[in-house]
Amino acid sequence: MIGVDWGTTSLRAYRIGASGPATDRLDRPGGILTVPQGGFPAALRDAIGPWLAAGETRVLLCGMVGSRQGWVEAPYLRCPAGPAEIAAATTAIPFAGAELRLIPGLTTEDEGGVPDVMRGEETKLVALAESLGTALACLPGTHSKWARLEDGRVTGFATHMTGETFAALSQHTILARTSVDGPDVPEAFSRGVDRARQPGGLLHHLFGARTLHLMGRLEQAETRSFLSGLLIGHEIVAAASGVTAVHLAGAAHLSALYAAALARNGIAVTQHDPDLVASGLRQIGRSLGWV
Amino acid sequence: MIGVDWGTTSLRAYRIGASGPATDRLDRPGGILTVPQGGFPAALRDAIGPWLAAGETRVLLCGMVGSRQGWVEAPYLRCPAGPAEIAAATTAIPFAGAELRLIPGLTTEDEGGVPDVMRGEETKLVALAESLGTALACLPGTHSKWARLEDGRVTGFATHMTGETFAALSQHTILARTSVDGPDVPEAFSRGVDRARQPGGLLHHLFGARTLHLMGRLEQAETRSFLSGLLIGHEIVAAASGVTAVHLAGAAHLSALYAAALARNGIAVTQHDPDLVASGLRQIGRSLGWV
């Protein structure tokens, strides 16, 4: 089978067998935002045509290609969901010469009854869930995802808008004056993480990044790391309260920051290879009887 | 005496007697950022020259004119501080034809030992503190100030960067797509305020503003009000936890929002005329023996 992770800014495709790593892989910048109206069939054929010609007949897609801005909108599937539920909820898309199915995103509601969504991450989480049993997983990013995994299924999750909030605050508030680009300062990052455990609230703590600098207690070169630690720290306090262990899968630099912040909160961290999509696609493909 | 509130974007001056309202007042856009280097004496004379010619001999200044970007930097005074402590800590500035004194800003440290500062607001708080005895006061704004008042003095305070955070998030994140300008929607604002009391943390709640819209449970025209309520709600949860009454003094629109959010949290609100500076300048002038 062919598995495709088609996101906003890139398209990644894999030839996937019943076991072992993908035999072929493809990574190109043609994200869904670059596809002209009605252009999805041609764009996909352009990417995986040679594999189809080589005899592949089944294509499983995940990611923002199933969003309102994508090829076809695949409705969100409600948690708890594992490979079987996700496979059963895939959407078939007519495509000459191959069977095409689109993986749904997942939705859940938090204690307050407010909905949350993911699209693309569910496939990575399926891969993590298979090996972990019951665990709390974190996929750090612009919109970090914290997911509860139980018996191979995603039973619930919460999104934290931490990365995007960091970008907005460090570029478009009074903190921008001192949040200059520069190397990470681990000690300042840790101070921010520790600050997040104190009372006062995030909106007050943000101003502290300004006043600490004003009072000569935080260097300009440290402010950006302090702010990063403060926001990631607040995320962890909210998302991992009472938790003793977290499984982390994300890009190397960001994962290192999260691992440091989790350790600072006394939480055990297991880091995973973030390249999980092909494995998740295979598991959902297995539930479809495709591998 | 003459009292001057010279801020970043405006200059307000008052002729102040021993009692009653200011006999003359002046409000012009010439904030400290418009003053060329070395230009403060001339700019002040241009504003209050006629009052000096009419026999005034003492000028008391507050606001950002005493900051690093102002005329002379007036060091911050540590809380607790009332009119007597503030008067004793004023900085004399040489000025031909009048005695000139600059009011210091205030500084405090929160439970975590992180410093906080205000400059200009201390004069308004002195005015509030005189009449209130022991109270919690809130001056809402880009950087809201929450101050504990006891026996006419400011004993401590906390700044919340709520207004600026709202601007950055509503203009520079994914929430900008739906946070369109438009009339306030009180019901959506209240939903945001209530959401802030739920678990999950602000960074998660922010994403909820997106997903509620995505799921058709929050209209585009409501998103901005929801986000405003969410942030003000988080500020109140942090700043007024366990509090039963708050005294509010700020611009009409913002004060109405804070009053609604406080009431929604079961906190009694007393709204005050925000035009407090002249009264605070008089009280500090009284401690100087000027009125």
Coordinates of C-alpha atoms in Angstrom, one line a residue:
Chain A
M1 CA 0.0 0.0 0.0
I2 CA 0.9 3.7 -0.3
G3 CA 0.6 5.9 2.7
V4 CA 0.5 9.7 2.3
D5 CA 0.7 12.4 4.9
W6 CA -0.5 15.5 3.1
G7 CA -0.3 18.6 5.2
T8 CA -0.5 22.3 4.8
T9 CA 3.0 22.8 3.7
S10 CA 4.3 19.4 2.6
L11 CA 3.5 16.0 1.1
R12 CA 5.2 12.9 2.4
A13 CA 4.5 9.5 0.8
Y14 CA 5.6 6.0 1.7
R15 CA 5.5 2.6 0.1
I16 CA 4.5 0.4 3.0
G17 CA 4.6 -3.4 3.3
A18 CA 3.3 -5.7 6.1
S19 CA 6.4 -5.0 8.2
G20 CA 9.7 -3.3 8.2
P21 CA 10.5 0.3 7.2
A22 CA 8.9 1.9 4.2
T23 CA 10.6 0.7 1.1
D24 CA 10.3 4.0 -0.7
R25 CA 9.7 7.5 0.6
L26 CA 9.0 10.8 -0.9
D27 CA 9.1 14.3 0.7
R28 CA 8.1 17.4 -1.3
P29 CA 6.9 20.9 -0.5
G30 CA 3.6 20.6 -2.4
G31 CA 1.4 21.1 0.7
I32 CA -2.4 21.4 0.2
L33 CA -2.2 25.2 0.1
T34 CA -0.2 25.0 -3.1
V35 CA -2.8 22.8 -4.9
P36 CA -5.2 24.7 -7.3
Q37 CA -8.9 24.1 -7.1
G38 CA -9.7 20.6 -8.5
G39 CA -6.0 19.9 -8.7
F40 CA -5.7 17.2 -6.0
P41 CA -6.0 14.1 -8.3
A42 CA -3.3 15.4 -10.6
A43 CA -1.0 16.5 -7.8
L44 CA -1.3 13.1 -6.1
R45 CA -0.7 11.3 -9.4
D46 CA 2.3 13.5 -10.0
A47 CA 3.7 12.4 -6.6
I48 CA 3.0 8.7 -6.5
G49 CA 2.4 7.9 -10.2
P50 CA 5.6 5.8 -10.5
W51 CA 4.5 3.6 -7.5
L52 CA 1.1 3.1 -9.0
A53 CA 2.7 2.1 -12.3
A54 CA 4.8 -0.3 -10.3
G55 CA 1.7 -2.1 -9.1
E56 CA 0.5 -0.4 -5.9
T57 CA -3.3 -0.2 -5.9
R58 CA -4.2 1.2 -2.5
V59 CA -3.6 4.7 -1.1
L60 CA -4.3 5.8 2.4
L61 CA -4.1 9.6 3.1
C62 CA -3.9 11.5 6.4
G63 CA -3.5 15.1 7.3
M64 CA -4.9 18.4 6.3
V65 CA -5.8 17.0 2.9
G66 CA -9.0 15.8 4.7
S67 CA -9.8 19.3 6.0
R68 CA -12.2 21.9 4.7
Q69 CA -9.3 23.4 2.8
G70 CA -8.2 20.0 1.4
W71 CA -9.4 17.5 -1.2
V72 CA -12.5 16.2 0.5
E73 CA -13.6 17.0 4.1
A74 CA -13.4 13.9 6.2
P75 CA -15.6 14.3 9.3
Y76 CA -13.9 14.1 12.7
L77 CA -14.2 10.8 14.5
R78 CA -15.0 10.9 18.2
C79 CA -12.6 9.4 20.7
P80 CA -11.9 6.8 21.9
A81 CA -10.5 5.7 18.6
G82 CA -7.8 3.2 17.6
P83 CA -6.7 1.7 14.2
A84 CA -10.0 -0.3 13.9
E85 CA -12.3 2.7 14.5
I86 CA -10.2 5.0 12.3
A87 CA -10.1 2.4 9.5
A88 CA -13.9 2.0 9.7
A89 CA -14.4 5.8 9.5
T90 CA -12.1 6.4 6.4
T91 CA -13.7 8.2 3.5
A92 CA -13.4 6.6 0.0
I93 CA -12.4 9.0 -2.8
P94 CA -12.9 8.1 -6.5
F95 CA -9.5 7.9 -8.1
A96 CA -8.7 6.3 -11.5
G97 CA -6.5 3.2 -11.1
A98 CA -6.3 2.9 -7.3
E99 CA -8.5 2.6 -4.2
L100 CA -8.1 5.8 -2.2
R101 CA -9.2 6.3 1.4
L102 CA -8.9 9.4 3.6
I103 CA -8.3 9.1 7.4
P104 CA -10.6 11.2 9.6
G105 CA -9.3 13.6 12.2
L106 CA -10.2 13.0 15.8
T107 CA -12.4 15.0 18.1
T108 CA -13.0 14.9 21.8
E109 CA -14.5 17.2 24.5
D110 CA -12.8 18.3 27.6
E111 CA -14.3 18.5 31.1
G112 CA -15.9 21.8 30.3
G113 CA -17.6 20.3 27.2
V114 CA -15.5 22.3 24.8
P115 CA -14.5 20.4 21.6
D116 CA -10.9 19.7 20.5
V117 CA -9.7 18.5 17.2
M118 CA -6.6 17.0 15.6
R119 CA -5.9 16.0 12.0
G120 CA -2.8 14.1 11.1
E121 CA -1.6 13.6 14.6
E122 CA -4.1 10.7 15.1
T123 CA -1.9 8.7 12.7
K124 CA 1.2 9.3 14.7
L125 CA -0.6 8.6 18.0
V126 CA -1.8 5.3 16.6
A127 CA 1.8 4.3 16.1
L128 CA 2.8 5.4 19.6
A129 CA -0.3 3.7 21.2
E130 CA 0.5 0.3 19.7
S131 CA 3.7 0.0 21.7
L132 CA 2.8 2.0 24.8
G133 CA -0.4 0.6 26.2
T134 CA -1.6 3.2 28.7
A135 CA 0.3 6.4 28.6
L136 CA 0.2 10.2 28.2
A137 CA 1.8 11.3 25.0
C138 CA 2.8 14.8 24.0
L139 CA 3.4 15.9 20.4
P140 CA 5.0 19.4 20.9
G141 CA 4.5 22.0 18.1
T142 CA 2.8 25.2 17.2
H143 CA -0.4 23.6 18.6
S144 CA 0.9 20.9 21.0
K145 CA -1.2 17.8 21.4
W146 CA -1.5 15.9 24.7
A147 CA -3.2 12.6 24.2
R148 CA -4.2 9.9 26.6
L149 CA -3.5 6.4 25.1
E150 CA -5.1 3.3 26.4
D151 CA -4.9 -0.2 25.0
G152 CA -3.8 1.1 21.6
R153 CA -6.5 3.7 21.3
V154 CA -6.6 7.5 21.8
T155 CA -9.1 8.0 24.5
G156 CA -8.9 11.8 24.7
F157 CA -6.6 14.8 24.1
A158 CA -6.0 18.5 24.6
T159 CA -4.4 21.0 22.3
H160 CA -2.3 23.8 23.7
M161 CA -1.6 26.8 21.5
T162 CA 1.8 27.3 23.1
G163 CA 4.1 27.7 20.0
E164 CA 1.8 30.2 18.3
T165 CA 1.3 32.2 21.5
F166 CA 5.0 32.3 22.0
A167 CA 5.5 33.7 18.5
A168 CA 2.8 36.3 18.9
L169 CA 4.0 37.5 22.3
S170 CA 7.7 37.5 21.4
Q171 CA 7.1 39.5 18.2
H172 CA 4.1 41.7 18.8
T173 CA 4.1 42.9 22.5
I174 CA 6.4 44.9 24.7
L175 CA 8.4 41.7 25.2
A176 CA 9.5 41.9 21.6
R177 CA 12.0 44.7 22.6
T178 CA 14.0 42.2 24.6
S179 CA 13.1 38.9 23.1
V180 CA 15.8 39.0 20.5
D181 CA 16.9 36.0 18.5
G182 CA 19.9 34.3 19.8
P183 CA 21.2 31.0 21.3
D184 CA 19.1 29.2 23.9
V185 CA 20.0 30.0 27.4
P186 CA 19.1 26.8 29.4
E187 CA 19.4 28.5 32.8
A188 CA 16.9 31.3 31.8
F189 CA 14.6 28.6 30.2
S190 CA 14.6 26.8 33.6
R191 CA 13.8 29.9 35.5
G192 CA 10.8 30.4 33.2
V193 CA 9.7 26.8 33.7
D194 CA 9.9 27.2 37.5
R195 CA 8.1 30.5 37.4
A196 CA 5.1 28.8 35.8
R197 CA 4.6 26.8 39.0
Q198 CA 4.2 29.9 41.1
P199 CA 0.9 31.7 41.7
G200 CA -0.1 34.8 39.8
G201 CA -1.3 33.4 36.5
L202 CA 0.3 33.5 33.0
L203 CA -0.9 37.1 32.2
H204 CA 0.9 38.3 35.3
H205 CA 4.0 36.1 34.7
L206 CA 4.3 37.6 31.2
F207 CA 4.8 41.1 32.6
G208 CA 7.4 39.7 35.0
A209 CA 9.6 38.9 31.9
R210 CA 9.6 42.6 31.3
T211 CA 10.2 43.7 34.9
L212 CA 12.9 41.2 35.6
H213 CA 14.8 42.7 32.7
L214 CA 14.0 46.3 33.8
M215 CA 15.4 45.5 37.2
G216 CA 18.6 44.0 35.8
R217 CA 17.7 40.5 36.9
L218 CA 17.2 39.0 33.4
E219 CA 19.6 39.8 30.5
Q220 CA 18.2 40.8 27.1
A221 CA 19.9 37.6 25.7
E222 CA 18.0 35.6 28.3
T223 CA 14.5 37.0 27.8
R224 CA 13.5 34.8 24.9
S225 CA 14.5 31.6 26.6
F226 CA 12.7 32.7 29.8
L227 CA 9.5 33.4 27.9
S228 CA 9.8 30.1 26.1
G229 CA 10.2 28.3 29.5
L230 CA 7.4 30.2 31.0
L231 CA 4.9 29.2 28.3
I232 CA 6.0 25.6 28.0
G233 CA 6.0 25.5 31.8
H234 CA 2.4 26.7 31.9
E235 CA 1.4 24.2 29.3
I236 CA 2.9 21.4 31.4
V237 CA 1.4 22.6 34.7
A238 CA -2.0 22.5 32.9
A239 CA -1.6 19.4 30.8
A240 CA 0.4 17.1 33.0
S241 CA -0.8 17.9 36.5
G242 CA -0.3 14.9 38.8
V243 CA 1.3 13.0 36.0
T244 CA 4.6 11.0 36.6
A245 CA 5.6 10.1 33.0
V246 CA 5.2 11.5 29.6
H247 CA 6.0 10.1 26.1
L248 CA 7.3 12.8 23.8
A249 CA 7.6 12.8 20.0
G250 CA 8.5 15.9 18.1
A251 CA 11.2 17.8 16.3
A252 CA 14.6 17.5 18.0
H253 CA 15.0 21.1 19.2
L254 CA 11.5 21.5 20.6
S255 CA 11.5 18.0 22.1
A256 CA 14.7 18.8 23.9
L257 CA 13.0 21.9 25.4
Y258 CA 9.9 19.9 26.5
A259 CA 12.1 17.1 27.9
A260 CA 14.0 19.7 30.0
A261 CA 10.8 21.3 31.2
L262 CA 9.1 18.0 32.1
A263 CA 12.2 16.9 34.0
R264 CA 12.2 20.2 35.8
N265 CA 8.7 19.4 36.9
G266 CA 9.8 16.0 38.2
I267 CA 8.1 14.1 35.3
A268 CA 9.8 11.1 33.7
V269 CA 10.3 11.6 29.9
T270 CA 10.6 9.0 27.2
Q271 CA 11.5 10.5 23.9
H272 CA 10.4 8.7 20.7
D273 CA 11.4 9.0 17.1
P274 CA 9.0 11.6 15.7
D275 CA 8.9 9.8 12.3
L276 CA 5.8 7.9 13.2
V277 CA 3.4 8.5 10.3
A278 CA 4.4 5.5 8.1
S279 CA 4.0 3.2 11.1
G280 CA 0.6 4.6 11.9
L281 CA -0.6 4.4 8.3
R282 CA 0.5 0.7 8.2
Q283 CA -1.6 0.0 11.3
I284 CA -4.7 1.6 9.9
G285 CA -4.0 -0.1 6.6
R286 CA -3.8 -3.4 8.5
S287 CA -7.3 -2.8 9.9
L288 CA -8.5 -2.2 6.4
G289 CA -6.9 -5.5 5.3
W290 CA -4.5 -3.7 3.0
V291 CA -1.3 -5.1 4.4
Chain B
M1 CA 0.2 74.2 42.6
I2 CA 0.3 72.7 39.1
G3 CA 0.0 68.9 38.7
V4 CA 1.1 67.3 35.5
D5 CA 0.5 63.7 34.3
W6 CA 3.0 63.3 31.4
G7 CA 2.7 60.0 29.8
T8 CA 3.9 58.3 26.7
T9 CA 1.2 59.7 24.3
S10 CA -0.2 62.7 26.1
L11 CA 0.3 65.5 28.6
R12 CA -2.4 66.5 31.1
A13 CA -1.9 69.4 33.4
Y14 CA -4.1 70.8 36.2
R15 CA -4.1 73.9 38.4
I16 CA -4.9 72.5 41.8
G17 CA -6.0 74.3 45.0
A18 CA -6.4 73.0 48.5
S19 CA -9.8 71.5 47.7
G20 CA -12.4 71.3 45.0
P21 CA -11.8 70.4 41.4
A22 CA -8.9 71.6 39.4
T23 CA -9.5 75.3 38.4
D24 CA -7.8 74.9 35.0
R25 CA -7.0 71.8 33.0
L26 CA -5.1 71.1 29.8
D27 CA -4.9 68.0 27.7
R28 CA -2.6 67.8 24.7
P29 CA -1.1 65.0 22.6
G30 CA 2.5 66.0 23.3
G31 CA 3.5 62.7 25.1
I32 CA 7.1 62.1 26.1
L33 CA 7.8 60.2 22.9
T34 CA 7.3 63.5 20.9
V35 CA 9.8 65.4 23.0
P36 CA 13.2 65.9 21.3
Q37 CA 16.4 65.3 23.4
G38 CA 16.8 68.1 25.9
G39 CA 13.4 69.4 25.0
F40 CA 11.5 68.7 28.2
P41 CA 12.0 72.2 29.9
A42 CA 10.7 74.0 26.8
A43 CA 7.9 71.5 26.2
L44 CA 6.7 72.0 29.8
R45 CA 7.0 75.8 29.6
D46 CA 5.0 75.8 26.4
A47 CA 2.2 73.9 28.2
I48 CA 2.0 75.6 31.6
G49 CA 3.8 78.9 30.9
P50 CA 0.6 81.0 31.2
W51 CA -0.1 79.4 34.7
L52 CA 3.4 80.2 35.8
A53 CA 3.0 83.8 34.6
A54 CA -0.2 83.9 36.6
G55 CA 1.7 83.1 39.8
E56 CA 2.0 79.4 40.2
T57 CA 5.4 78.4 41.6
R58 CA 5.2 74.7 42.2
V59 CA 4.9 71.9 39.7
L60 CA 4.4 68.2 40.5
L61 CA 4.9 65.7 37.7
C62 CA 3.9 62.0 37.5
G63 CA 3.9 59.4 34.7
M64 CA 6.4 58.2 32.2
V65 CA 8.2 61.5 32.3
G66 CA 10.0 60.0 35.2
S67 CA 11.1 56.9 33.2
R68 CA 14.3 56.1 31.5
Q69 CA 12.8 57.5 28.3
G70 CA 11.6 60.7 30.1
W71 CA 13.1 63.9 31.4
V72 CA 14.9 62.5 34.5
E73 CA 14.7 58.9 35.7
A74 CA 13.0 58.9 39.1
P75 CA 13.9 55.6 40.9
Y76 CA 11.0 53.3 41.9
L77 CA 9.8 53.5 45.5
R78 CA 9.1 50.3 47.3
C79 CA 5.7 49.5 48.6
P80 CA 4.0 50.0 51.0
A81 CA 3.7 53.7 50.0
G82 CA 1.2 56.4 50.5
P83 CA 1.2 60.2 49.9
A84 CA 3.8 60.8 52.6
E85 CA 6.3 58.2 51.4
I86 CA 5.8 59.2 47.8
A87 CA 6.2 62.9 48.6
A88 CA 9.4 62.2 50.5
A89 CA 10.8 60.3 47.5
T90 CA 10.1 62.9 44.8
T91 CA 13.0 64.0 42.7
A92 CA 13.7 67.8 42.4
I93 CA 14.5 69.0 38.9
P94 CA 16.1 72.4 38.3
F95 CA 13.6 74.6 36.4
A96 CA 13.8 78.4 36.0
G97 CA 11.0 80.2 37.8
A98 CA 9.3 77.3 39.6
E99 CA 10.0 74.4 42.0
L100 CA 9.6 71.2 40.1
R101 CA 9.3 67.7 41.6
L102 CA 8.9 64.3 40.0
I103 CA 6.8 61.5 41.5
P104 CA 8.5 58.1 41.7
G105 CA 6.9 55.0 40.3
L106 CA 6.3 52.1 42.7
T107 CA 7.8 48.7 42.9
T108 CA 6.9 45.6 44.7
E109 CA 7.7 41.9 44.6
D110 CA 5.2 39.1 44.4
E111 CA 5.2 35.8 46.3
G112 CA 7.7 34.4 43.9
G113 CA 10.1 37.2 44.5
V114 CA 9.6 38.7 41.0
P115 CA 9.5 42.5 40.8
D116 CA 6.6 44.5 39.5
V117 CA 6.5 48.2 38.6
M118 CA 4.0 51.0 37.9
R119 CA 4.6 54.6 36.9
G120 CA 1.7 57.0 36.9
E121 CA -0.9 54.6 38.3
E122 CA 0.5 55.2 41.8
T123 CA -1.0 58.8 41.7
K124 CA -4.4 57.5 40.8
L125 CA -4.2 54.8 43.5
V126 CA -3.3 57.4 46.1
A127 CA -6.6 59.1 45.2
L128 CA -8.5 55.9 45.5
A129 CA -6.8 54.8 48.7
E130 CA -7.7 58.0 50.6
S131 CA -11.4 57.3 50.4
L132 CA -11.3 53.5 50.5
G133 CA -9.3 52.4 53.5
T134 CA -8.6 48.7 52.9
A135 CA -9.6 47.5 49.4
L136 CA -8.5 45.7 46.2
A137 CA -8.4 48.1 43.3
C138 CA -8.1 47.3 39.6
L139 CA -7.1 49.8 36.9
P140 CA -7.8 47.9 33.7
G141 CA -5.8 48.6 30.6
T142 CA -3.2 47.3 28.2
H143 CA -1.3 46.4 31.4
S144 CA -3.9 46.1 34.1
K145 CA -2.8 47.0 37.6
W146 CA -4.3 45.2 40.7
A147 CA -3.4 47.0 43.9
R148 CA -4.0 46.2 47.6
L149 CA -4.8 49.4 49.4
E150 CA -4.6 49.7 53.2
D151 CA -5.0 52.8 55.3
G152 CA -4.4 55.1 52.4
R153 CA -1.3 53.3 51.2
V154 CA -0.5 51.0 48.3
T155 CA 0.8 47.9 50.0
G156 CA 1.4 45.7 46.9
F157 CA 0.2 45.2 43.4
A158 CA 0.4 42.9 40.3
T159 CA 0.4 43.8 36.6
H160 CA -1.4 41.6 34.1
M161 CA -0.5 41.9 30.5
T162 CA -4.1 41.2 29.4
G163 CA -4.9 43.9 26.9
E164 CA -1.6 43.5 25.0
T165 CA -1.9 39.8 25.0
F166 CA -5.5 40.1 23.6
A167 CA -4.2 42.4 20.8
A168 CA -1.3 40.1 19.9
L169 CA -3.5 36.9 19.9
S170 CA -6.4 38.4 18.1
Q171 CA -4.2 39.8 15.4
H172 CA -1.3 37.5 15.0
T173 CA -2.5 33.9 15.5
I174 CA -4.9 31.5 13.9
L175 CA -7.6 33.3 16.0
A176 CA -7.2 36.4 13.8
R177 CA -9.1 34.6 11.1
T178 CA -12.3 34.8 13.1
S179 CA -11.6 37.6 15.6
V180 CA -13.1 40.2 13.4
D181 CA -13.9 43.7 14.5
G182 CA -17.5 44.2 15.3
P183 CA -19.9 45.0 18.1
D184 CA -19.4 43.4 21.5
V185 CA -21.5 40.2 22.0
P186 CA -22.2 40.1 25.8
E187 CA -23.3 36.5 25.8
A188 CA -20.1 35.3 24.0
F189 CA -18.0 37.5 26.4
S190 CA -19.7 35.8 29.4
R191 CA -19.0 32.3 27.9
G192 CA -15.3 33.3 27.7
V193 CA -15.4 34.5 31.3
D194 CA -17.0 31.3 32.5
R195 CA -14.6 29.2 30.5
A196 CA -11.6 30.7 32.3
R197 CA -12.8 29.1 35.6
Q198 CA -12.6 25.6 34.0
P199 CA -9.5 23.4 34.2
G200 CA -7.2 23.1 31.2
G201 CA -5.2 26.3 31.3
L202 CA -5.2 29.4 29.2
L203 CA -3.1 28.0 26.4
H204 CA -5.6 25.2 25.9
H205 CA -8.6 27.5 26.3
L206 CA -7.2 29.6 23.5
F207 CA -7.4 26.7 21.1
G208 CA -11.0 26.2 22.2
A209 CA -11.9 29.6 20.7
R210 CA -10.9 28.0 17.4
T211 CA -12.6 24.7 17.8
L212 CA -15.8 26.1 19.1
H213 CA -16.0 28.1 15.9
L214 CA -15.0 25.1 13.8
M215 CA -17.7 23.0 15.3
G216 CA -20.4 25.7 14.7
R217 CA -20.8 26.5 18.4
L218 CA -19.3 30.0 18.3
E219 CA -20.1 32.4 15.5
Q220 CA -17.4 34.4 13.8
A221 CA -19.0 37.6 15.1
E222 CA -18.7 36.1 18.6
T223 CA -15.1 35.0 18.6
R224 CA -13.6 38.3 19.5
S225 CA -15.9 38.8 22.5
F226 CA -15.3 35.2 23.6
L227 CA -11.5 35.7 23.5
S228 CA -11.8 39.0 25.4
G229 CA -13.9 37.3 28.1
L230 CA -11.5 34.4 28.3
L231 CA -8.5 36.6 28.9
I232 CA -10.2 39.0 31.3
G233 CA -11.6 35.9 33.0
H234 CA -8.2 34.4 33.4
E235 CA -6.9 37.7 34.8
I236 CA -9.7 37.8 37.4
V237 CA -9.2 34.1 38.4
A238 CA -5.6 34.8 39.1
A239 CA -5.8 38.3 40.5
A240 CA -9.0 38.2 42.6
S241 CA -9.1 34.6 43.8
G242 CA -11.0 34.5 47.1
V243 CA -11.9 38.2 46.8
T244 CA -15.4 39.4 47.4
A245 CA -15.2 43.0 46.3
V246 CA -13.1 45.0 43.8
H247 CA -12.9 48.7 43.1
L248 CA -12.6 49.5 39.5
A249 CA -11.3 52.7 37.8
G250 CA -10.7 52.8 34.0
A251 CA -12.0 53.9 30.7
A252 CA -15.7 53.4 30.3
H253 CA -15.8 50.5 27.8
L254 CA -13.1 48.5 29.4
S255 CA -14.5 49.1 32.9
A256 CA -17.9 47.9 31.8
L257 CA -16.3 44.6 30.5
Y258 CA -14.3 44.1 33.8
A259 CA -17.4 44.9 35.8
A260 CA -19.4 42.3 33.9
A261 CA -16.6 39.7 34.3
L262 CA -16.2 40.4 38.0
A263 CA -20.0 40.1 38.6
R264 CA -19.9 36.8 36.6
N265 CA -17.4 35.6 39.2
G266 CA -19.6 36.6 42.1
I267 CA -17.4 39.6 43.0
A268 CA -19.0 42.8 44.1
V269 CA -17.8 45.8 42.0
T270 CA -17.7 49.5 42.8
Q271 CA -16.9 51.6 39.7
H272 CA -15.0 54.9 40.2
D273 CA -14.5 57.9 38.0
P274 CA -11.2 57.2 36.3
D275 CA -10.3 60.9 36.3
L276 CA -8.3 60.5 39.5
V277 CA -4.9 62.0 38.8
A278 CA -5.6 65.6 39.8
S279 CA -6.9 64.3 43.2
G280 CA -3.8 62.1 43.7
L281 CA -1.5 65.0 42.7
R282 CA -3.2 67.2 45.3
Q283 CA -2.7 64.6 48.1
I284 CA 1.0 64.2 47.3
G285 CA 1.3 68.0 47.1
R286 CA -0.4 68.2 50.5
S287 CA 2.3 65.9 51.9
L288 CA 4.9 68.3 50.4
G289 CA 3.2 71.2 52.1
W290 CA 2.3 72.7 48.7
V291 CA -1.5 73.0 49.2

